[in-house]
Short mmCIF file of C-alpha atoms in Angstrom, two decimals:
data_model
loop_
_atom_site.label_atom_id
_atom_site.label_comp_id
_atom_site.label_asym_id
_atom_site.label_seq_id
_atom_site.Cartn_x
_atom_site.Cartn_y
_atom_site.Cartn_z
CA UNK A 277 21.16 13.87 -18.07
CA UNK A 278 20.02 13.06 -14.54
CA UNK A 279 17.04 13.55 -12.31
CA UNK A 280 19.17 14.18 -9.23
CA UNK A 281 18.55 17.35 -7.25
CA UNK A 282 21.26 19.89 -8.17
CA UNK A 283 21.19 21.54 -4.73
CA UNK A 284 23.62 21.17 -1.82
CA UNK A 285 22.36 19.53 1.38
CA UNK A 286 21.66 22.91 2.99
CA UNK A 287 19.86 24.20 -0.13
CA UNK A 288 17.78 21.05 -0.14
CA UNK A 289 17.02 21.44 3.57
CA UNK A 290 15.87 25.04 3.01
CA UNK A 291 13.43 23.83 0.32
CA UNK A 292 12.29 20.96 2.56
CA UNK A 293 11.56 23.33 5.44
CA UNK A 294 9.13 25.22 3.19
CA UNK A 295 7.54 22.09 1.69
CA UNK A 296 4.04 21.07 2.79
CA UNK A 297 4.32 17.54 1.34
CA UNK A 298 2.97 15.30 4.13
CA UNK A 299 6.23 13.38 4.81
CA UNK A 300 7.95 16.72 5.53
CA UNK A 301 5.06 17.87 7.72
CA UNK A 302 5.49 14.66 9.75
CA UNK A 303 9.28 14.93 9.86
CA UNK A 304 9.05 18.51 11.16
CA UNK A 305 7.21 17.15 14.23
CA UNK A 306 10.19 14.90 14.99
CA UNK A 307 12.63 17.82 14.53
CA UNK A 308 10.57 19.85 17.02
CA UNK A 309 10.55 16.88 19.44
CA UNK A 310 14.38 16.70 19.36
CA UNK A 311 14.66 20.39 20.20
CA UNK A 312 12.90 19.64 23.50
CA UNK A 313 14.76 16.39 24.13
CA UNK A 314 17.91 15.85 22.01
CA UNK A 315 19.15 12.29 21.34
CA UNK A 316 21.78 10.60 19.18
CA UNK A 317 19.48 8.25 17.27
CA UNK A 318 15.85 8.59 16.19
CA UNK A 319 13.80 5.39 16.28
CA UNK A 320 10.96 4.87 13.80
CA UNK A 321 8.72 1.87 14.48
CA UNK A 322 6.11 -0.08 12.55
CA UNK A 323 4.04 -2.83 14.15
CA UNK A 324 2.83 -6.09 12.67
CA UNK A 325 0.41 -8.64 14.14
CA UNK A 326 1.48 -11.99 12.64
CA UNK A 327 -1.83 -13.77 13.29
CA UNK A 328 -2.34 -13.82 9.51
CA UNK A 329 -0.21 -13.45 6.42
CA UNK A 330 1.29 -9.96 5.83
CA UNK A 331 -1.15 -7.87 3.80
CA UNK A 332 -0.85 -4.77 1.73
CA UNK A 333 -1.62 -2.46 4.67
CA UNK A 334 1.57 -3.71 6.34
CA UNK A 335 3.51 -2.58 3.27
CA UNK A 336 1.72 0.77 3.37
CA UNK A 337 2.82 1.46 6.93
CA UNK A 338 6.47 0.58 6.25
CA UNK A 339 6.54 2.52 2.95
CA UNK A 340 5.01 5.64 4.49
CA UNK A 341 7.24 5.51 7.58
CA UNK A 342 10.26 5.14 5.28
CA UNK A 343 9.16 8.29 3.43
CA UNK A 344 8.94 10.22 6.71
CA UNK A 345 12.34 8.88 7.77
CA UNK A 346 13.92 10.10 4.54
CA UNK A 347 12.23 13.51 4.89
CA UNK A 348 13.65 13.73 8.44
CA UNK A 349 17.15 12.92 7.18
CA UNK A 350 16.88 15.78 4.64
CA UNK A 351 15.61 18.22 7.30
CA UNK A 352 18.57 17.36 9.57
CA UNK A 353 21.27 17.16 6.83
CA UNK A 354 21.54 13.46 7.72
CA UNK A 355 23.51 14.35 10.86
CA UNK A 356 21.34 12.31 13.23
CA UNK A 357 21.33 8.51 13.06
CA UNK A 358 17.96 6.91 12.30
CA UNK A 359 16.65 3.36 12.53
CA UNK A 360 13.40 1.74 11.41
CA UNK A 361 12.28 -1.13 13.62
CA UNK A 362 9.73 -3.52 12.10
CA UNK A 363 8.24 -5.00 15.27
CA UNK A 364 6.26 -8.27 15.22
CA UNK A 365 3.75 -8.91 18.02
CA UNK A 366 4.49 -12.62 17.77
CA UNK A 367 4.01 -13.32 21.49
CA UNK A 368 0.28 -12.58 21.22
CA UNK A 369 -1.98 -15.56 21.84
CA UNK A 370 -3.71 -16.94 18.73
CA UNK A 371 -7.32 -15.86 19.27
CA UNK A 372 -8.94 -17.34 16.16
CA UNK A 373 -7.94 -19.47 13.20
CA UNK A 374 -7.51 -17.37 10.02
CA UNK A 375 -9.76 -18.25 7.05
CA UNK A 376 -6.95 -18.39 4.50
CA UNK A 377 -4.58 -21.06 5.89
CA UNK A 378 -4.37 -24.88 5.58
CA UNK A 379 -4.53 -27.40 8.51
CA UNK A 380 -7.12 -25.40 10.44
CA UNK A 381 -7.79 -28.31 12.85
CA UNK A 382 -4.17 -28.27 14.01
CA UNK A 383 -4.34 -24.52 14.64
CA UNK A 384 -7.58 -24.98 16.60
CA UNK A 385 -5.68 -27.23 19.04
CA UNK A 386 -3.09 -24.46 19.59
CA UNK A 387 -5.56 -21.60 20.22
CA UNK A 388 -4.48 -19.30 23.03
CA UNK A 389 -0.76 -20.07 22.74
CA UNK A 390 1.75 -17.39 21.73
CA UNK A 391 2.08 -17.29 17.93
CA UNK A 392 5.69 -18.46 18.24
CA UNK A 393 4.39 -21.59 20.05
CA UNK A 394 1.57 -22.30 17.54
CA UNK A 395 2.54 -25.00 15.04
CA UNK A 396 3.07 -23.83 11.47
CA UNK A 397 0.11 -24.98 9.30
CA UNK A 398 2.33 -24.63 6.21
CA UNK A 399 5.00 -26.93 7.69
CA UNK A 400 7.91 -24.68 6.68
CA UNK A 401 8.91 -23.10 10.02
CA UNK A 402 9.08 -24.05 13.71
CA UNK A 403 5.93 -21.96 14.41
CA UNK A 404 3.11 -20.03 12.75
CA UNK A 405 4.57 -16.77 14.09
CA UNK A 406 7.98 -17.52 12.56
CA UNK A 407 6.35 -18.49 9.26
CA UNK A 408 4.53 -15.15 9.07
CA UNK A 409 7.61 -13.24 10.24
CA UNK A 410 9.63 -14.85 7.44
CA UNK A 411 6.94 -13.88 4.92
CA UNK A 412 7.02 -10.30 6.20
CA UNK A 413 10.83 -10.08 6.06
CA UNK A 414 11.03 -11.63 2.59
CA UNK A 415 8.46 -9.13 1.40
CA UNK A 416 10.19 -6.10 2.96
CA UNK A 417 13.51 -7.29 1.53
CA UNK A 418 11.98 -7.60 -1.96
CA UNK A 419 11.17 -3.90 -1.81
CA UNK A 420 14.62 -3.01 -0.51
CA UNK A 421 13.38 -1.39 2.73
CA UNK A 422 16.11 -0.48 5.22
CA UNK A 423 14.85 -1.86 8.55
CA UNK A 424 15.74 -3.95 11.57
CA UNK A 425 13.37 -6.79 12.42
CA UNK A 426 12.24 -7.27 16.03
CA UNK A 427 10.37 -10.21 17.56
CA UNK A 428 8.22 -9.58 20.64
CA UNK A 429 8.96 -13.13 21.87
CA UNK A 430 12.72 -12.58 21.65
CA UNK A 431 12.53 -9.18 23.32
CA UNK A 432 10.38 -10.51 26.21
CA UNK A 433 12.42 -13.68 26.73
CA UNK A 434 15.84 -12.02 26.45
CA UNK A 435 15.02 -9.59 29.28
CA UNK A 436 15.08 -6.57 26.96
CA UNK A 437 11.74 -5.43 28.41
CA UNK A 438 12.34 -6.50 32.03
CA UNK A 439 13.14 -3.07 33.51
CA UNK A 440 10.06 -1.47 31.92
CA UNK A 441 7.84 -4.44 32.91
CA UNK A 442 8.93 -3.95 36.54
CA UNK A 443 8.19 -0.22 36.15
CA UNK A 444 4.71 -1.15 34.84
CA UNK A 445 4.19 -3.39 37.90
CA UNK A 446 5.35 -0.63 40.28
CA UNK A 447 2.85 1.77 38.61
CA UNK A 448 0.03 -0.75 38.30
CA UNK A 449 -2.54 1.49 40.03
CA UNK A 450 -1.86 4.40 37.67
CA UNK A 451 -2.06 2.08 34.65
CA UNK A 452 -5.35 0.61 35.88
CA UNK A 453 -6.77 4.10 36.43
CA UNK A 454 -6.04 4.87 32.77
CA UNK A 455 -7.38 1.58 31.39
CA UNK A 456 -10.50 0.85 33.46
CA UNK A 457 -12.69 3.75 32.21
CA UNK A 458 -12.20 2.46 28.64
CA UNK A 459 -13.48 -1.07 29.43
CA UNK A 460 -16.94 -2.59 29.68
CA UNK A 461 -18.04 -3.27 33.25
CA UNK A 462 -17.76 -7.04 32.88
CA UNK A 463 -14.21 -6.86 31.49
CA UNK A 464 -13.11 -4.19 33.98
CA UNK A 465 -13.99 -6.51 36.87
CA UNK A 466 -11.22 -8.97 35.96
CA UNK A 467 -8.84 -6.76 33.94
CA UNK A 468 -5.09 -6.78 34.47
CA UNK A 469 -2.40 -5.36 32.16
CA UNK A 470 -0.42 -8.57 32.81
CA UNK A 471 -1.31 -11.82 31.02
CA UNK A 472 0.52 -14.78 32.57
CA UNK A 473 1.78 -17.49 30.23
CA UNK A 474 0.62 -20.73 31.88
CA UNK A 475 3.64 -22.87 32.88
CA UNK A 476 1.30 -25.89 32.61
CA UNK A 477 -0.34 -25.37 29.16
CA UNK A 478 1.72 -22.62 27.51
CA UNK A 479 -1.48 -20.61 26.89
CA UNK A 480 -1.54 -16.80 27.31
CA UNK A 481 -4.15 -16.55 30.07
CA UNK A 482 -6.84 -13.88 30.31
CA UNK A 483 -7.37 -14.41 34.05
CA UNK A 484 -7.94 -12.11 37.05
CA UNK A 485 -4.67 -11.31 38.85
CA UNK A 486 -5.35 -11.97 42.55
CA UNK A 487 -2.08 -10.47 43.86
CA UNK A 488 0.89 -8.52 42.60
CA UNK A 489 4.19 -7.99 44.37
CA UNK A 490 6.22 -5.09 42.98
CA UNK A 491 9.22 -5.90 45.21
CA UNK A 492 9.37 -9.54 44.13
CA UNK A 493 8.39 -8.64 40.57
CA UNK A 494 5.60 -11.24 40.45
CA UNK A 495 1.87 -11.63 39.88
CA UNK A 496 -0.40 -14.41 41.14
CA UNK A 497 -3.54 -15.97 39.65
CA UNK A 498 -5.75 -19.01 40.16
CA UNK A 499 -5.34 -21.63 37.44
CA UNK A 500 -8.76 -21.79 35.70
CA UNK A 501 -8.60 -25.61 35.41
CA UNK A 502 -6.81 -26.84 38.57
CA UNK A 503 -7.92 -23.88 40.78
CA UNK A 504 -4.39 -23.82 42.24
CA UNK A 505 -2.79 -20.48 43.06
CA UNK A 506 0.16 -19.83 40.71
CA UNK A 507 2.80 -17.09 41.10
CA UNK A 508 4.96 -16.10 38.13
CA UNK A 509 7.55 -13.37 37.48
CA UNK A 510 6.44 -10.56 35.15
CA UNK A 511 9.91 -10.68 33.56
CA UNK A 512 11.71 -13.09 31.22
CA UNK A 513 8.71 -13.91 29.05
CA UNK A 514 6.63 -15.46 31.87
CA UNK A 515 3.96 -12.78 31.30
CA UNK A 516 3.04 -10.61 28.38
CA UNK A 517 1.10 -7.37 28.50
CA UNK A 518 -2.36 -6.65 27.13
CA UNK A 519 -1.76 -4.89 23.86
CA UNK A 520 -2.39 -1.24 24.79
CA UNK A 521 -0.10 -1.39 27.86
CA UNK A 522 2.26 -3.49 25.71
CA UNK A 523 2.46 -0.76 23.06
CA UNK A 524 3.16 1.87 25.72
CA UNK A 525 5.78 -0.36 27.40
CA UNK A 526 7.56 -0.78 24.07
CA UNK A 527 7.62 2.97 23.42
CA UNK A 528 9.23 3.49 26.83
CA UNK A 529 11.64 0.52 26.73
CA UNK A 530 12.92 1.22 23.23
CA UNK A 531 12.56 5.02 23.14
CA UNK A 532 10.34 5.08 20.03
CA UNK A 533 10.15 8.55 18.43
CA UNK A 534 7.72 7.95 15.56
CA UNK A 535 4.96 5.45 14.86
CA UNK A 536 1.85 5.86 12.72
CA UNK A 537 -1.30 3.76 13.08
CA UNK A 538 -4.63 3.12 11.38
CA UNK A 539 -7.61 5.37 12.05
CA UNK A 540 -9.34 2.51 13.89
CA UNK A 541 -6.63 2.78 16.59
CA UNK A 542 -7.08 6.48 17.48
CA UNK A 543 -8.43 5.70 20.96
CA UNK A 544 -5.77 3.03 21.51
CA UNK A 545 -2.99 5.49 20.60
CA UNK A 546 -4.38 7.95 23.17
CA UNK A 547 -4.59 5.35 25.96
CA UNK A 548 -1.15 3.93 25.18
CA UNK A 549 0.20 7.49 25.15
CA UNK A 550 -1.19 8.13 28.64
CA UNK A 551 0.34 4.90 29.96
CA UNK A 552 3.67 5.79 28.30
CA UNK A 553 3.62 9.15 30.12
CA UNK A 554 2.68 7.45 33.42
CA UNK A 555 5.83 5.32 33.08
CA UNK A 556 7.95 8.42 32.56
CA UNK A 557 8.24 8.17 28.78
CA UNK A 558 7.26 10.52 25.94
CA UNK A 559 4.71 9.09 23.46
CA UNK A 560 6.03 9.01 19.88
CA UNK A 561 5.05 11.42 17.12
CA UNK A 562 2.85 10.06 14.35
CA UNK A 563 -0.53 10.27 12.67
CA UNK A 564 -3.55 8.07 12.05
CA UNK A 565 -3.93 6.98 8.44
CA UNK A 566 -7.24 6.01 6.88
CA UNK A 567 -8.07 2.36 6.28
CA UNK A 568 -8.15 0.54 2.97
CA UNK A 569 -11.49 -0.75 1.72
CA UNK A 570 -12.26 -3.66 -0.57
CA UNK A 571 -14.51 -3.48 -3.66
CA UNK A 572 -17.61 -3.62 -1.43
CA UNK A 573 -16.42 -0.77 0.83
CA UNK A 574 -15.55 -3.17 3.69
CA UNK A 575 -12.38 -2.70 5.74
CA UNK A 576 -9.56 -4.97 4.54
CA UNK A 577 -8.75 -7.66 7.09
CA UNK A 578 -5.82 -10.08 7.42
CA UNK A 579 -7.99 -12.92 8.65
CA UNK A 580 -10.69 -12.46 5.97
CA UNK A 581 -8.13 -12.13 3.19
CA UNK A 582 -10.41 -9.66 1.34
CA UNK A 583 -9.08 -6.87 -0.86
CA UNK A 584 -5.78 -7.12 -2.69
CA UNK A 585 -2.74 -9.02 -1.51
CA UNK A 586 0.81 -7.82 -2.06
CA UNK A 587 1.46 -10.67 -4.51
CA UNK A 588 -1.66 -9.82 -6.50
CA UNK A 589 -0.70 -6.16 -6.98
CA UNK A 590 2.77 -7.24 -8.11
CA UNK A 591 1.26 -9.66 -10.63
CA UNK A 592 -0.42 -6.72 -12.39
CA UNK A 593 1.82 -3.73 -11.75
CA UNK A 594 5.18 -2.43 -10.57
CA UNK A 595 6.22 -1.89 -6.92
CA UNK A 596 6.52 1.84 -7.70
CA UNK A 597 2.83 2.07 -8.64
CA UNK A 598 1.95 0.51 -5.28
CA UNK A 599 4.21 3.03 -3.50
CA UNK A 600 2.37 5.84 -5.32
CA UNK A 601 -0.97 4.46 -4.11
CA UNK A 602 0.40 4.52 -0.54
CA UNK A 603 1.86 8.02 -0.87
CA UNK A 604 -1.39 9.59 -1.99
CA UNK A 605 -3.74 11.08 0.61
CA UNK A 606 -2.85 8.82 3.54
CA UNK A 607 -5.66 10.39 5.58
CA UNK A 608 -8.38 9.56 3.01
CA UNK A 609 -10.13 6.16 2.87
CA UNK A 610 -9.30 4.47 -0.43
CA UNK A 611 -10.65 1.46 -2.26
CA UNK A 612 -7.82 -0.99 -2.70
CA UNK A 613 -9.06 -3.18 -5.48
CA UNK A 614 -7.98 -4.32 -8.94
CA UNK A 615 -9.57 -1.41 -10.79
CA UNK A 616 -7.28 1.15 -9.09
CA UNK A 617 -4.14 -0.43 -10.57
CA UNK A 618 -4.07 0.96 -14.18
CA UNK A 619 -4.53 4.55 -13.03
CA UNK A 620 -1.70 4.30 -10.50
CA UNK A 621 0.65 2.75 -13.07
CA UNK A 622 0.04 5.56 -15.57
CA UNK A 623 -0.03 8.33 -12.96
CA UNK A 624 3.36 7.15 -11.68
CA UNK A 625 4.73 7.54 -15.22
CA UNK A 626 3.21 11.01 -15.52
CA UNK A 627 4.87 12.10 -12.26
CA UNK A 628 8.21 10.71 -13.53
CA UNK A 629 7.73 12.49 -16.88
CA UNK A 630 6.98 15.79 -15.17
CA UNK A 631 9.86 15.61 -12.66
CA UNK A 632 12.66 16.73 -15.00
CA UNK A 633 10.71 19.89 -15.92
CA UNK A 634 10.10 20.91 -12.29
CA UNK A 635 12.08 23.30 -10.09
CA UNK A 636 13.45 22.19 -6.71
CA UNK A 637 10.40 23.24 -4.72
CA UNK A 638 7.96 21.48 -7.07
CA UNK A 639 10.07 18.32 -7.03
CA UNK A 640 9.71 17.98 -3.27
CA UNK A 641 5.93 17.86 -3.72
CA UNK A 642 6.17 15.26 -6.50
CA UNK A 643 5.32 11.80 -5.13
CA UNK A 644 8.21 10.18 -7.05
CA UNK A 645 10.74 12.20 -5.04
CA UNK A 646 9.43 10.50 -1.88
CA UNK A 647 8.97 7.08 -3.50
CA UNK A 648 12.61 7.05 -4.67
CA UNK A 649 14.19 8.73 -1.62
CA UNK A 650 15.03 11.90 -3.53
CA UNK A 651 16.48 10.30 -6.65
CA UNK A 652 13.78 9.17 -9.12
CA UNK A 653 14.85 7.45 -12.36
CA UNK A 654 14.73 9.19 -15.72
CA UNK A 655 11.46 9.06 -17.64
CA UNK A 656 11.62 6.39 -20.34
CA UNK A 657 8.22 4.78 -20.94
CA UNK A 658 7.11 5.22 -24.56
CA UNK A 659 3.58 3.82 -24.08
CA UNK A 660 1.01 3.92 -21.28
CA UNK A 661 -0.34 0.93 -19.37
CA UNK A 662 -3.86 1.81 -20.55
CA UNK A 663 -2.64 1.73 -24.15
CA UNK A 664 -1.00 -1.68 -23.64
CA UNK A 665 -4.22 -3.02 -22.11
CA UNK A 666 -6.20 -1.77 -25.09
CA UNK A 667 -3.68 -3.31 -27.50
CA UNK A 668 -3.97 -6.70 -25.79
CA UNK A 669 -7.75 -6.37 -25.82
CA UNK A 670 -8.05 -5.33 -29.47
CA UNK A 671 -5.66 -7.94 -30.84
CA UNK A 672 -6.39 -10.67 -28.28
CA UNK A 673 -2.59 -10.76 -28.13
CA UNK A 674 -2.04 -12.76 -25.00
CA UNK A 675 1.67 -13.05 -25.73
CA UNK A 676 4.48 -10.54 -25.39
CA UNK A 677 5.90 -11.03 -28.90
CA UNK A 678 2.72 -9.77 -30.60
CA UNK A 679 2.61 -6.71 -28.33
CA UNK A 680 6.28 -5.96 -28.95
CA UNK A 681 5.51 -6.15 -32.69
CA UNK A 682 3.06 -3.25 -32.30
CA UNK A 683 5.40 -1.29 -30.00
CA UNK A 684 8.42 -1.76 -32.30
CA UNK A 685 6.50 -0.40 -35.27
CA UNK A 686 5.18 2.58 -33.30
CA UNK A 687 8.53 3.37 -31.63
CA UNK A 688 11.35 1.99 -33.84
CA UNK A 689 14.39 0.92 -31.80
CA UNK A 690 12.39 0.27 -28.62
CA UNK A 691 12.91 -3.40 -27.62
CA UNK A 692 12.68 -5.53 -24.47
CA UNK A 693 16.47 -5.13 -24.12
CA UNK A 694 16.49 -1.32 -24.43
CA UNK A 695 13.39 -0.95 -22.22
CA UNK A 696 13.27 -3.73 -19.59
CA UNK A 697 10.73 -1.80 -17.48
CA UNK A 698 8.39 -1.63 -20.48
CA UNK A 699 8.90 -5.37 -20.95
CA UNK A 700 7.76 -5.86 -17.34
CA UNK A 701 4.74 -3.68 -18.06
CA UNK A 702 3.86 -5.79 -21.13
CA UNK A 703 3.75 -8.83 -18.82
CA UNK A 704 1.61 -6.97 -16.29
CA UNK A 705 -0.83 -5.86 -19.01
CA UNK A 706 -1.24 -9.43 -20.31
CA UNK A 707 -1.93 -10.73 -16.78
CA UNK A 708 -4.38 -7.92 -16.07
CA UNK A 709 -6.21 -8.42 -19.36
CA UNK A 710 -6.47 -12.18 -18.88
CA UNK A 711 -7.79 -11.94 -15.31
CA UNK A 712 -10.02 -8.84 -15.41
CA UNK A 713 -10.69 -7.47 -18.87
CA UNK A 714 -11.36 -10.64 -20.92
CA UNK A 715 -14.00 -12.10 -18.54
CA UNK A 716 -16.02 -8.84 -18.58
CA UNK A 717 -15.65 -7.99 -22.28
CA UNK A 718 -19.06 -7.10 -23.72
CA UNK A 719 -19.49 -5.51 -27.15
CA UNK A 720 -22.54 -3.35 -27.63
CA UNK A 721 -24.38 -2.87 -30.90
CA UNK A 722 -24.03 0.58 -32.51
CA UNK A 723 -27.16 2.66 -33.10
CA UNK A 724 -27.96 3.81 -36.65
CA UNK A 725 -26.34 7.22 -36.12
CA UNK A 726 -23.27 5.55 -34.53
CA UNK A 727 -23.07 3.15 -37.50
CA UNK A 728 -23.00 6.11 -39.90
CA UNK A 729 -20.25 7.79 -37.85
CA UNK A 730 -18.18 4.57 -37.70
CA UNK A 731 -18.50 4.14 -41.49
CA UNK A 732 -17.28 7.72 -42.01
CA UNK A 733 -14.41 7.13 -39.55
CA UNK A 734 -13.42 3.95 -41.41
CA UNK A 735 -13.38 5.79 -44.75
CA UNK A 736 -11.44 8.76 -43.31
CA UNK A 737 -8.78 6.43 -41.81
CA UNK A 738 -8.46 4.69 -45.20
CA UNK A 739 -7.46 8.04 -46.78
CA UNK A 740 -4.53 8.61 -44.37
CA UNK A 741 -0.90 8.23 -45.54
CA UNK A 742 1.10 5.21 -44.19
CA UNK A 743 3.38 7.20 -41.84
CA UNK A 744 0.63 9.25 -40.17
CA UNK A 745 1.21 10.60 -36.65
CA UNK A 746 -0.94 9.84 -33.59
CA UNK A 747 -1.84 13.56 -33.44
CA UNK A 748 -3.13 13.61 -37.03
CA UNK A 749 -5.17 10.45 -36.44
CA UNK A 750 -6.66 12.02 -33.30
CA UNK A 751 -7.64 15.12 -35.31
CA UNK A 752 -9.46 12.93 -37.85
CA UNK A 753 -11.26 10.98 -35.08
CA UNK A 754 -12.24 14.28 -33.47
CA UNK A 755 -13.52 15.77 -36.73
CA UNK A 756 -15.67 12.72 -37.55
CA UNK A 757 -17.17 12.85 -34.06
CA UNK A 758 -18.28 16.45 -34.61
CA UNK A 759 -21.92 15.59 -35.27
CA UNK A 760 -25.10 14.84 -33.40
CA UNK A 761 -25.46 13.18 -30.98
CA UNK A 762 -21.79 13.72 -30.03
CA UNK A 763 -21.56 17.51 -30.22
CA UNK A 764 -20.61 19.33 -27.04
CA UNK A 765 -21.97 22.88 -27.31
CA UNK A 766 -20.31 23.99 -24.06
CA UNK A 767 -16.77 22.78 -24.79
CA UNK A 768 -15.52 24.59 -27.91
CA UNK A 769 -12.81 23.26 -30.24
CA UNK A 770 -9.63 25.21 -31.08
CA UNK A 771 -11.42 26.71 -34.11
CA UNK A 772 -14.28 27.99 -31.96
CA UNK A 773 -16.75 25.39 -33.29
CA UNK A 774 -18.61 23.07 -30.90
CA UNK A 775 -16.43 20.41 -29.28
CA UNK A 776 -16.92 16.64 -29.08
CA UNK A 777 -18.33 14.93 -26.01
CA UNK A 778 -16.69 11.95 -24.30
CA UNK A 779 -19.70 9.89 -25.46
CA UNK A 780 -18.10 9.66 -28.91
CA UNK A 781 -14.86 8.17 -27.56
CA UNK A 782 -16.69 5.94 -25.06
CA UNK A 783 -18.83 4.61 -27.91
CA UNK A 784 -15.68 3.69 -29.89
CA UNK A 785 -14.37 1.61 -26.99
CA UNK A 786 -17.72 0.01 -26.17
CA UNK A 787 -18.54 -0.96 -29.78
CA UNK A 788 -15.05 -1.74 -31.11
CA UNK A 789 -13.31 -3.16 -28.03
CA UNK A 790 -16.03 -4.28 -25.64
CA UNK A 791 -14.73 -2.08 -22.81
CA UNK A 792 -15.96 1.07 -21.13
CA UNK A 793 -12.92 3.32 -21.50
CA UNK A 794 -9.49 3.40 -23.08
CA UNK A 795 -6.46 5.56 -23.86
CA UNK A 796 -6.37 8.40 -26.40
CA UNK A 797 -7.90 6.84 -29.51
CA UNK A 798 -5.40 8.42 -31.93
CA UNK A 799 -2.46 6.99 -29.96
CA UNK A 800 -4.12 3.58 -29.91
CA UNK A 801 -4.64 3.56 -33.70
CA UNK A 802 -1.05 4.74 -34.26
CA UNK A 803 0.32 1.77 -32.28
CA UNK A 804 -2.25 -0.77 -33.43
CA UNK A 805 -1.91 0.27 -37.08
CA UNK A 806 -4.42 2.10 -39.28
CA UNK A 807 -5.10 -1.05 -41.38
CA UNK A 808 -5.83 -3.10 -38.26
CA UNK A 809 -8.12 -0.35 -36.94
CA UNK A 810 -10.07 -0.31 -40.23
CA UNK A 811 -10.46 -4.12 -40.05
CA UNK A 812 -11.74 -3.76 -36.49
CA UNK A 813 -14.37 -1.21 -37.55
CA UNK A 814 -15.41 -3.47 -40.47
CA UNK A 815 -15.84 -6.41 -38.06
CA UNK A 816 -17.96 -4.29 -35.71
CA UNK A 817 -20.19 -3.08 -38.57
CA UNK A 818 -20.75 -6.69 -39.73
CA UNK A 819 -21.72 -7.95 -36.25
#
């Protein structure tokens, strides 16, 4: 049995052309672009500013671009070559010292220099830029992304950008006409797209350019310290561009076809697009994704180090759950904090479970099709993450063996060897419990009516046969909850009698487990064991 799509490439393409999943919508824009201007290879680009350590937003951009790239390959029967370029702006001058690095004093001495000339505060690489580039590459490699890495410093110094830099110099008046209206008066007075790299100090200078010579390919400025007039070529890494002209120059020089950017860069994308057109290029396709917010609703920032890091997510959950988070609603602002992890882990499993029952069209709208480049694995996760968390919480089992004891009894034959992914999830659940659930655990006292209901539940569970199913346990829990104050007059049960409100189930978790919510209570008792559940109720009634 396999989850692979049974269709031929052309059948798959026909389904893809009808699909409104966002990666296909984006890929269709690139297909339309090629109809106007055919080319042999389509270039996808993602940008990274290595002034701080790579953060989770960097992963989001690469993951989403990879999804669009795969959708494009399906829409074109994989007949057009594609490449993803992960471009690092490592020639930018270091403007401020990040909060989350050691040896800040050393970095302070190197302020203003290109990141590839700033000493590495971690002492592992020749420069801070190279340290962060290595972190980015190691991270992308861990996830198995197919990409080519590009360094701004190498591209500038090797002459790769020279022809387009000379074109920028020849069109300096047009570029200035685009940029100046977007600048404050004070900045506009001294603005130039070209930032000379001082031959004397190595600093990327924000200085007025007093002369430019398109024929000679040079710009001149007055050294801010010595007051001497200095003339440097714009080529060969002697100058770098301000970032909006730089972005446009790159699109032209490399022929970028697709690049997405954060919503905070909408105006920048427009300006860079105008400059790209002024230089004779065509701005890439793409869209502006919404930003990630931390637990306080603040924008996540590399230098602040707020929100979740890549390493933190992977301590508590699988890479696939992170990919699902990135796939979902890229144009909606989302809180990226620890409490979003359990839902994404379990939702990923639900999408995997549902995939085998879906037809071809439905599969192309299932996030797991995009996460796994059209070939998701078979569903094989016998318990949910939420259930594992509740098991750890109820038994205080901060070791994998105890948890596997519960799982093995609930699902005979399921072991760490037969289910390595579940074994990973057991580890994630223990880490998550230890770091987030245990410190906030707070049991509440039951009211008199809740006490009576818990006593009845305890007695009803004691009457159940040893091999009772999760469904039968759930029915008992439901029936006991059918009383005031837990009756739900609006929601009827299968027998037409009043249903049971969520308050009943929330009370069970708050009183018995010291947490606000949990998985289906019948499933929990089935895994935890009826005898253990009775002992838990007894302990709560004695408190």
